Amino acid sequence: GALSPTPATFCAQVETFAKGILALNEDYASVPMKIFMNRVLVQRYKEGYRALYGNNTDFKGATAYIQDNEMLQVVGSSAMAGRSRIWATPAENIHDLQFRSTRPNSFDIQAVDRQVKLLTDMWRGFGVSRVEEVFANEQV
């Protein structure tokens, strides 16, 4: 359903999302998994974690993990800014795809009409090997 604006309720929703993944296959309990969301939602999750479990429960940055389970890590992504989607996949399923120029520090500098453009050859994206291991809420 819709994500709660209340931090404690939102934290519980994320934990329910994680439990749903583990309920599908108990083998995921021992597989490192990242749960991606926008950075504002990560902050809301951390506030909710402290509200539910107390301020003195985060000695080792535990709020980055679901109920202190070091296999399930909450990760913020700037690419998801403004989105309400939460998705998760095993860490080994994520691949950093990139093309770098054979001359990585070379830039083409163009100056026209008092505007400067810096050009280089590079692209970057992320992909997954097994789409059946990508779990998401229905929010877009």
Short mmCIF file of N, CA and C in Angstrom, two decimals:
data_model
loop_
_atom_site.label_atom_id
_atom_site.label_comp_id
_atom_site.label_asym_id
_atom_site.label_seq_id
_atom_site.Cartn_x
_atom_site.Cartn_y
_atom_site.Cartn_z
N GLY A 1 0.81 -1.19 0.00
CA GLY A 1 0.00 0.00 0.00
C GLY A 1 0.85 1.25 0.00
N ALA A 2 0.20 2.37 0.24
CA ALA A 2 0.89 3.66 0.27
C ALA A 2 1.86 3.71 1.45
N LEU A 3 2.96 4.38 1.25
CA LEU A 3 3.97 4.50 2.31
C LEU A 3 3.52 5.53 3.33
N SER A 4 3.68 5.21 4.58
CA SER A 4 3.24 6.08 5.66
C SER A 4 4.20 7.26 5.82
N PRO A 5 3.67 8.46 6.06
CA PRO A 5 4.53 9.60 6.36
C PRO A 5 5.04 9.57 7.81
N THR A 6 4.45 8.74 8.64
CA THR A 6 4.87 8.61 10.03
C THR A 6 6.08 7.68 10.11
N PRO A 7 7.21 8.16 10.63
CA PRO A 7 8.43 7.35 10.63
C PRO A 7 8.28 5.97 11.26
N ALA A 8 7.64 5.85 12.42
CA ALA A 8 7.52 4.55 13.08
C ALA A 8 6.70 3.58 12.25
N THR A 9 5.62 4.07 11.67
CA THR A 9 4.78 3.21 10.83
C THR A 9 5.52 2.82 9.55
N PHE A 10 6.26 3.78 8.98
CA PHE A 10 7.04 3.48 7.78
C PHE A 10 8.10 2.42 8.06
N CYS A 11 8.77 2.54 9.20
CA CYS A 11 9.77 1.55 9.59
C CYS A 11 9.13 0.16 9.66
N ALA A 12 7.96 0.08 10.24
CA ALA A 12 7.25 -1.20 10.33
C ALA A 12 6.87 -1.71 8.94
N GLN A 13 6.50 -0.80 8.02
CA GLN A 13 6.18 -1.22 6.66
C GLN A 13 7.41 -1.82 5.96
N VAL A 14 8.57 -1.20 6.13
CA VAL A 14 9.80 -1.72 5.52
C VAL A 14 10.13 -3.08 6.11
N GLU A 15 9.97 -3.23 7.41
CA GLU A 15 10.24 -4.52 8.04
C GLU A 15 9.26 -5.59 7.55
N THR A 16 8.01 -5.22 7.33
CA THR A 16 7.02 -6.15 6.78
C THR A 16 7.40 -6.55 5.36
N PHE A 17 7.87 -5.58 4.57
CA PHE A 17 8.35 -5.85 3.21
C PHE A 17 9.48 -6.88 3.25
N ALA A 18 10.44 -6.68 4.15
CA ALA A 18 11.58 -7.60 4.28
C ALA A 18 11.12 -8.98 4.72
N LYS A 19 10.20 -9.04 5.67
CA LYS A 19 9.68 -10.34 6.14
C LYS A 19 8.96 -11.07 5.01
N GLY A 20 8.30 -10.32 4.14
CA GLY A 20 7.62 -10.92 3.00
C GLY A 20 8.59 -11.60 2.05
N ILE A 21 9.76 -10.99 1.85
CA ILE A 21 10.78 -11.60 1.00
C ILE A 21 11.28 -12.89 1.63
N LEU A 22 11.56 -12.83 2.93
CA LEU A 22 12.06 -14.02 3.63
C LEU A 22 11.00 -15.13 3.68
N ALA A 23 9.73 -14.73 3.69
CA ALA A 23 8.65 -15.73 3.70
C ALA A 23 8.57 -16.48 2.37
N LEU A 24 8.98 -15.85 1.28
CA LEU A 24 8.96 -16.50 -0.03
C LEU A 24 9.97 -17.64 -0.10
N ASN A 25 11.13 -17.41 0.50
CA ASN A 25 12.18 -18.42 0.46
C ASN A 25 13.07 -18.22 1.68
N GLU A 26 13.06 -19.14 2.60
CA GLU A 26 13.83 -18.97 3.84
C GLU A 26 15.33 -18.96 3.59
N ASP A 27 15.78 -19.41 2.42
CA ASP A 27 17.21 -19.36 2.09
C ASP A 27 17.71 -17.92 2.01
N TYR A 28 16.82 -16.97 1.73
CA TYR A 28 17.23 -15.56 1.66
C TYR A 28 17.68 -15.03 3.02
N ALA A 29 17.36 -15.71 4.10
CA ALA A 29 17.77 -15.26 5.43
C ALA A 29 19.29 -15.24 5.58
N SER A 30 20.00 -16.04 4.80
CA SER A 30 21.46 -16.08 4.90
C SER A 30 22.15 -15.44 3.70
N VAL A 31 21.39 -14.71 2.88
CA VAL A 31 21.94 -14.06 1.68
C VAL A 31 21.96 -12.55 1.90
N PRO A 32 23.12 -11.89 1.75
CA PRO A 32 23.14 -10.43 1.88
C PRO A 32 22.22 -9.80 0.82
N MET A 33 21.35 -8.91 1.27
CA MET A 33 20.39 -8.30 0.37
C MET A 33 20.31 -6.81 0.65
N LYS A 34 20.19 -6.03 -0.42
CA LYS A 34 20.05 -4.58 -0.28
C LYS A 34 18.62 -4.19 -0.61
N ILE A 35 18.07 -3.32 0.24
CA ILE A 35 16.72 -2.79 0.02
C ILE A 35 16.89 -1.33 -0.37
N PHE A 36 16.58 -1.01 -1.63
CA PHE A 36 16.81 0.32 -2.17
C PHE A 36 15.57 1.19 -2.05
N MET A 37 15.79 2.46 -1.75
CA MET A 37 14.74 3.47 -1.71
C MET A 37 15.40 4.83 -1.83
N ASN A 38 14.60 5.89 -1.99
CA ASN A 38 15.22 7.20 -2.09
C ASN A 38 15.76 7.63 -0.72
N ARG A 39 16.64 8.60 -0.72
CA ARG A 39 17.35 8.98 0.50
C ARG A 39 16.43 9.59 1.56
N VAL A 40 15.37 10.24 1.14
CA VAL A 40 14.40 10.80 2.10
C VAL A 40 13.73 9.65 2.86
N LEU A 41 13.40 8.58 2.15
CA LEU A 41 12.77 7.43 2.80
C LEU A 41 13.74 6.71 3.74
N VAL A 42 15.03 6.68 3.39
CA VAL A 42 16.02 6.09 4.29
C VAL A 42 16.04 6.86 5.60
N GLN A 43 16.01 8.18 5.51
CA GLN A 43 16.01 9.01 6.71
C GLN A 43 14.76 8.76 7.54
N ARG A 44 13.60 8.61 6.86
CA ARG A 44 12.35 8.32 7.57
C ARG A 44 12.43 6.96 8.25
N TYR A 45 13.05 5.98 7.56
CA TYR A 45 13.21 4.65 8.16
C TYR A 45 14.07 4.73 9.42
N LYS A 46 15.17 5.48 9.36
CA LYS A 46 16.06 5.60 10.52
C LYS A 46 15.37 6.29 11.69
N GLU A 47 14.58 7.34 11.39
CA GLU A 47 13.83 8.01 12.45
C GLU A 47 12.81 7.05 13.07
N GLY A 48 12.14 6.28 12.24
CA GLY A 48 11.17 5.31 12.73
C GLY A 48 11.82 4.21 13.54
N TYR A 49 13.01 3.80 13.12
CA TYR A 49 13.75 2.77 13.86
C TYR A 49 14.04 3.25 15.27
N ARG A 50 14.51 4.49 15.37
CA ARG A 50 14.81 5.04 16.70
C ARG A 50 13.53 5.20 17.52
N ALA A 51 12.43 5.59 16.85
CA ALA A 51 11.16 5.75 17.57
C ALA A 51 10.64 4.41 18.09
N LEU A 52 10.80 3.36 17.32
CA LEU A 52 10.30 2.04 17.73
C LEU A 52 11.20 1.34 18.75
N TYR A 53 12.52 1.47 18.55
CA TYR A 53 13.45 0.67 19.35
C TYR A 53 14.28 1.50 20.33
N GLY A 54 14.11 2.80 20.33
CA GLY A 54 14.82 3.65 21.27
C GLY A 54 16.07 4.30 20.67
N ASN A 55 16.47 5.41 21.27
CA ASN A 55 17.63 6.16 20.78
C ASN A 55 18.95 5.46 21.07
N ASN A 56 19.01 4.61 22.05
CA ASN A 56 20.26 3.99 22.45
C ASN A 56 20.48 2.62 21.82
N THR A 57 19.86 2.38 20.68
CA THR A 57 19.99 1.07 20.05
C THR A 57 20.88 1.09 18.82
N ASP A 58 21.52 2.22 18.54
CA ASP A 58 22.24 2.35 17.27
C ASP A 58 23.74 2.55 17.49
N PHE A 59 24.35 1.71 18.26
CA PHE A 59 25.77 1.87 18.55
C PHE A 59 26.65 1.57 17.35
N LYS A 60 26.21 0.70 16.45
CA LYS A 60 27.02 0.31 15.30
C LYS A 60 26.36 0.66 13.98
N GLY A 61 25.54 1.68 13.94
CA GLY A 61 24.85 2.03 12.70
C GLY A 61 23.79 1.01 12.34
N ALA A 62 23.16 0.41 13.34
CA ALA A 62 22.21 -0.67 13.11
C ALA A 62 20.98 -0.23 12.33
N THR A 63 20.68 1.07 12.32
CA THR A 63 19.48 1.51 11.61
C THR A 63 19.61 1.35 10.11
N ALA A 64 20.78 1.02 9.61
CA ALA A 64 20.93 0.74 8.18
C ALA A 64 20.50 -0.69 7.87
N TYR A 65 20.18 -1.47 8.90
CA TYR A 65 19.79 -2.86 8.71
C TYR A 65 18.38 -3.09 9.23
N ILE A 66 17.70 -4.06 8.65
CA ILE A 66 16.34 -4.40 9.07
C ILE A 66 16.42 -5.19 10.37
N GLN A 67 15.86 -4.65 11.45
CA GLN A 67 15.83 -5.29 12.77
C GLN A 67 17.19 -5.88 13.14
N ASP A 68 18.23 -5.13 12.92
CA ASP A 68 19.61 -5.53 13.25
C ASP A 68 20.07 -6.79 12.53
N ASN A 69 19.40 -7.17 11.47
CA ASN A 69 19.80 -8.31 10.65
C ASN A 69 20.82 -7.80 9.63
N GLU A 70 22.07 -8.18 9.79
CA GLU A 70 23.12 -7.64 8.93
C GLU A 70 23.08 -8.20 7.51
N MET A 71 22.12 -9.03 7.21
CA MET A 71 21.95 -9.54 5.84
C MET A 71 21.04 -8.62 5.03
N LEU A 72 20.19 -7.84 5.69
CA LEU A 72 19.23 -6.97 5.01
C LEU A 72 19.57 -5.51 5.27
N GLN A 73 20.14 -4.85 4.27
CA GLN A 73 20.62 -3.49 4.44
C GLN A 73 19.76 -2.50 3.65
N VAL A 74 19.37 -1.41 4.31
CA VAL A 74 18.63 -0.34 3.67
C VAL A 74 19.63 0.60 3.00
N VAL A 75 19.41 0.88 1.70
CA VAL A 75 20.34 1.70 0.92
C VAL A 75 19.57 2.82 0.24
N GLY A 76 20.07 4.05 0.37
CA GLY A 76 19.48 5.20 -0.31
C GLY A 76 20.12 5.40 -1.66
N SER A 77 19.32 5.82 -2.63
CA SER A 77 19.82 6.05 -3.98
C SER A 77 19.32 7.40 -4.48
N SER A 78 20.24 8.24 -4.92
CA SER A 78 19.84 9.54 -5.46
C SER A 78 19.08 9.38 -6.77
N ALA A 79 19.27 8.28 -7.46
CA ALA A 79 18.55 8.03 -8.71
C ALA A 79 17.06 7.81 -8.48
N MET A 80 16.67 7.54 -7.24
CA MET A 80 15.26 7.30 -6.92
C MET A 80 14.59 8.51 -6.27
N ALA A 81 15.21 9.67 -6.35
CA ALA A 81 14.66 10.88 -5.72
C ALA A 81 13.23 11.13 -6.19
N GLY A 82 12.35 11.39 -5.23
CA GLY A 82 10.96 11.70 -5.55
C GLY A 82 10.09 10.48 -5.81
N ARG A 83 10.64 9.30 -5.73
CA ARG A 83 9.88 8.09 -5.98
C ARG A 83 9.51 7.39 -4.68
N SER A 84 8.41 6.65 -4.71
CA SER A 84 7.96 5.90 -3.53
C SER A 84 8.24 4.42 -3.67
N ARG A 85 9.01 4.04 -4.64
CA ARG A 85 9.30 2.62 -4.85
C ARG A 85 10.35 2.13 -3.88
N ILE A 86 10.13 0.94 -3.38
CA ILE A 86 11.11 0.23 -2.57
C ILE A 86 11.35 -1.09 -3.29
N TRP A 87 12.61 -1.41 -3.51
CA TRP A 87 12.90 -2.68 -4.16
C TRP A 87 14.13 -3.30 -3.53
N ALA A 88 14.21 -4.61 -3.66
CA ALA A 88 15.31 -5.35 -3.04
C ALA A 88 15.77 -6.47 -3.95
N THR A 89 17.02 -6.81 -3.80
CA THR A 89 17.59 -7.94 -4.52
C THR A 89 18.84 -8.39 -3.78
N PRO A 90 19.22 -9.66 -3.91
CA PRO A 90 20.48 -10.08 -3.30
C PRO A 90 21.65 -9.25 -3.83
N ALA A 91 22.61 -8.97 -2.98
CA ALA A 91 23.74 -8.12 -3.35
C ALA A 91 24.49 -8.68 -4.55
N GLU A 92 24.61 -9.99 -4.66
CA GLU A 92 25.37 -10.56 -5.78
C GLU A 92 24.61 -10.47 -7.10
N ASN A 93 23.33 -10.11 -7.06
CA ASN A 93 22.51 -9.99 -8.26
C ASN A 93 22.68 -8.63 -8.94
N ILE A 94 23.26 -7.67 -8.26
CA ILE A 94 23.43 -6.31 -8.80
C ILE A 94 24.77 -6.21 -9.51
N HIS A 95 24.73 -5.64 -10.69
CA HIS A 95 25.96 -5.47 -11.47
C HIS A 95 26.11 -4.01 -11.87
N ASP A 96 27.30 -3.50 -11.65
CA ASP A 96 27.65 -2.13 -12.02
C ASP A 96 28.13 -2.16 -13.47
N LEU A 97 27.33 -1.63 -14.37
CA LEU A 97 27.65 -1.63 -15.80
C LEU A 97 28.18 -0.25 -16.16
N GLN A 98 29.35 -0.22 -16.77
CA GLN A 98 29.90 1.07 -17.14
C GLN A 98 30.83 0.95 -18.33
N PHE A 99 30.88 2.02 -19.08
CA PHE A 99 31.82 2.14 -20.18
C PHE A 99 32.67 3.36 -19.90
N ARG A 100 33.94 3.16 -19.92
CA ARG A 100 34.84 4.28 -19.73
C ARG A 100 35.66 4.43 -20.99
N SER A 101 35.98 5.64 -21.29
CA SER A 101 36.81 5.93 -22.45
C SER A 101 38.18 5.30 -22.26
N THR A 102 38.85 5.00 -23.36
CA THR A 102 40.22 4.49 -23.27
C THR A 102 41.15 5.57 -22.76
N ARG A 103 40.69 6.81 -22.80
CA ARG A 103 41.44 7.94 -22.24
C ARG A 103 40.56 8.55 -21.14
N PRO A 104 40.58 8.00 -19.93
CA PRO A 104 39.61 8.37 -18.90
C PRO A 104 39.68 9.82 -18.43
N ASN A 105 40.81 10.46 -18.52
CA ASN A 105 40.92 11.85 -18.06
C ASN A 105 40.89 12.85 -19.19
N SER A 106 40.40 12.44 -20.35
CA SER A 106 40.36 13.36 -21.48
C SER A 106 38.97 13.97 -21.61
N PHE A 107 38.94 15.26 -21.69
CA PHE A 107 37.69 16.01 -21.87
C PHE A 107 37.81 16.85 -23.13
N ASP A 108 36.70 16.99 -23.83
CA ASP A 108 36.62 17.91 -24.96
C ASP A 108 35.96 19.17 -24.41
N ILE A 109 36.69 20.27 -24.43
CA ILE A 109 36.17 21.53 -23.90
C ILE A 109 35.76 22.40 -25.07
N GLN A 110 34.49 22.81 -25.09
CA GLN A 110 33.97 23.66 -26.14
C GLN A 110 33.46 24.95 -25.52
N ALA A 111 33.89 26.06 -26.06
CA ALA A 111 33.43 27.37 -25.59
C ALA A 111 32.77 28.10 -26.74
N VAL A 112 31.46 28.36 -26.59
CA VAL A 112 30.69 29.06 -27.62
C VAL A 112 29.75 30.02 -26.92
N ASP A 113 29.73 31.27 -27.36
CA ASP A 113 28.79 32.26 -26.82
C ASP A 113 28.84 32.34 -25.31
N ARG A 114 30.02 32.38 -24.75
CA ARG A 114 30.23 32.49 -23.31
C ARG A 114 29.69 31.30 -22.52
N GLN A 115 29.49 30.19 -23.16
CA GLN A 115 29.09 28.97 -22.48
C GLN A 115 30.18 27.93 -22.70
N VAL A 116 30.49 27.21 -21.66
CA VAL A 116 31.52 26.18 -21.73
C VAL A 116 30.87 24.82 -21.55
N LYS A 117 31.21 23.91 -22.45
CA LYS A 117 30.71 22.54 -22.36
C LYS A 117 31.90 21.60 -22.20
N LEU A 118 31.78 20.67 -21.25
CA LEU A 118 32.78 19.62 -21.05
C LEU A 118 32.18 18.32 -21.54
N LEU A 119 32.84 17.66 -22.46
CA LEU A 119 32.34 16.42 -23.03
C LEU A 119 33.34 15.30 -22.79
N THR A 120 32.85 14.12 -22.50
CA THR A 120 33.69 12.94 -22.36
C THR A 120 32.88 11.71 -22.75
N ASP A 121 33.53 10.62 -23.00
CA ASP A 121 32.84 9.38 -23.36
C ASP A 121 32.76 8.47 -22.14
N MET A 122 31.56 8.33 -21.62
CA MET A 122 31.34 7.47 -20.47
C MET A 122 29.86 7.26 -20.27
N TRP A 123 29.47 6.10 -19.80
CA TRP A 123 28.11 5.87 -19.34
C TRP A 123 28.16 4.86 -18.21
N ARG A 124 27.11 4.88 -17.41
CA ARG A 124 27.06 3.99 -16.27
C ARG A 124 25.61 3.63 -15.97
N GLY A 125 25.41 2.43 -15.55
CA GLY A 125 24.08 1.97 -15.18
C GLY A 125 24.21 0.75 -14.28
N PHE A 126 23.08 0.27 -13.82
CA PHE A 126 23.07 -0.91 -12.97
C PHE A 126 22.13 -1.93 -13.58
N GLY A 127 22.48 -3.18 -13.45
CA GLY A 127 21.65 -4.24 -13.98
C GLY A 127 21.57 -5.40 -13.00
N VAL A 128 20.69 -6.32 -13.31
CA VAL A 128 20.55 -7.52 -12.48
C VAL A 128 20.64 -8.75 -13.38
N SER A 129 21.16 -9.82 -12.82
CA SER A 129 21.28 -11.08 -13.57
C SER A 129 19.96 -11.84 -13.59
N ARG A 130 19.31 -11.91 -12.45
CA ARG A 130 18.09 -12.70 -12.31
C ARG A 130 16.94 -11.79 -11.90
N VAL A 131 16.11 -11.43 -12.86
CA VAL A 131 15.01 -10.52 -12.58
C VAL A 131 14.00 -11.14 -11.62
N GLU A 132 13.95 -12.48 -11.55
CA GLU A 132 13.02 -13.14 -10.63
C GLU A 132 13.43 -12.95 -9.17
N GLU A 133 14.63 -12.43 -8.92
CA GLU A 133 15.08 -12.16 -7.56
C GLU A 133 15.03 -10.67 -7.23
N VAL A 134 14.23 -9.92 -7.97
CA VAL A 134 14.01 -8.50 -7.67
C VAL A 134 12.62 -8.38 -7.08
N PHE A 135 12.55 -7.83 -5.88
CA PHE A 135 11.28 -7.69 -5.16
C PHE A 135 10.98 -6.20 -5.03
N ALA A 136 9.73 -5.80 -5.29
CA ALA A 136 9.39 -4.37 -5.24
C ALA A 136 7.99 -4.19 -4.70
N ASN A 137 7.77 -2.99 -4.10
CA ASN A 137 6.40 -2.64 -3.74
C ASN A 137 5.74 -2.11 -5.01
N GLU A 138 4.45 -1.89 -4.99
CA GLU A 138 3.76 -1.49 -6.20
C GLU A 138 3.81 0.01 -6.47
N GLN A 139 4.43 0.78 -5.58
CA GLN A 139 4.52 2.23 -5.76
C GLN A 139 5.48 2.56 -6.89
N VAL A 140 5.19 3.60 -7.66
CA VAL A 140 6.07 4.01 -8.76
C VAL A 140 6.61 5.39 -8.55
#
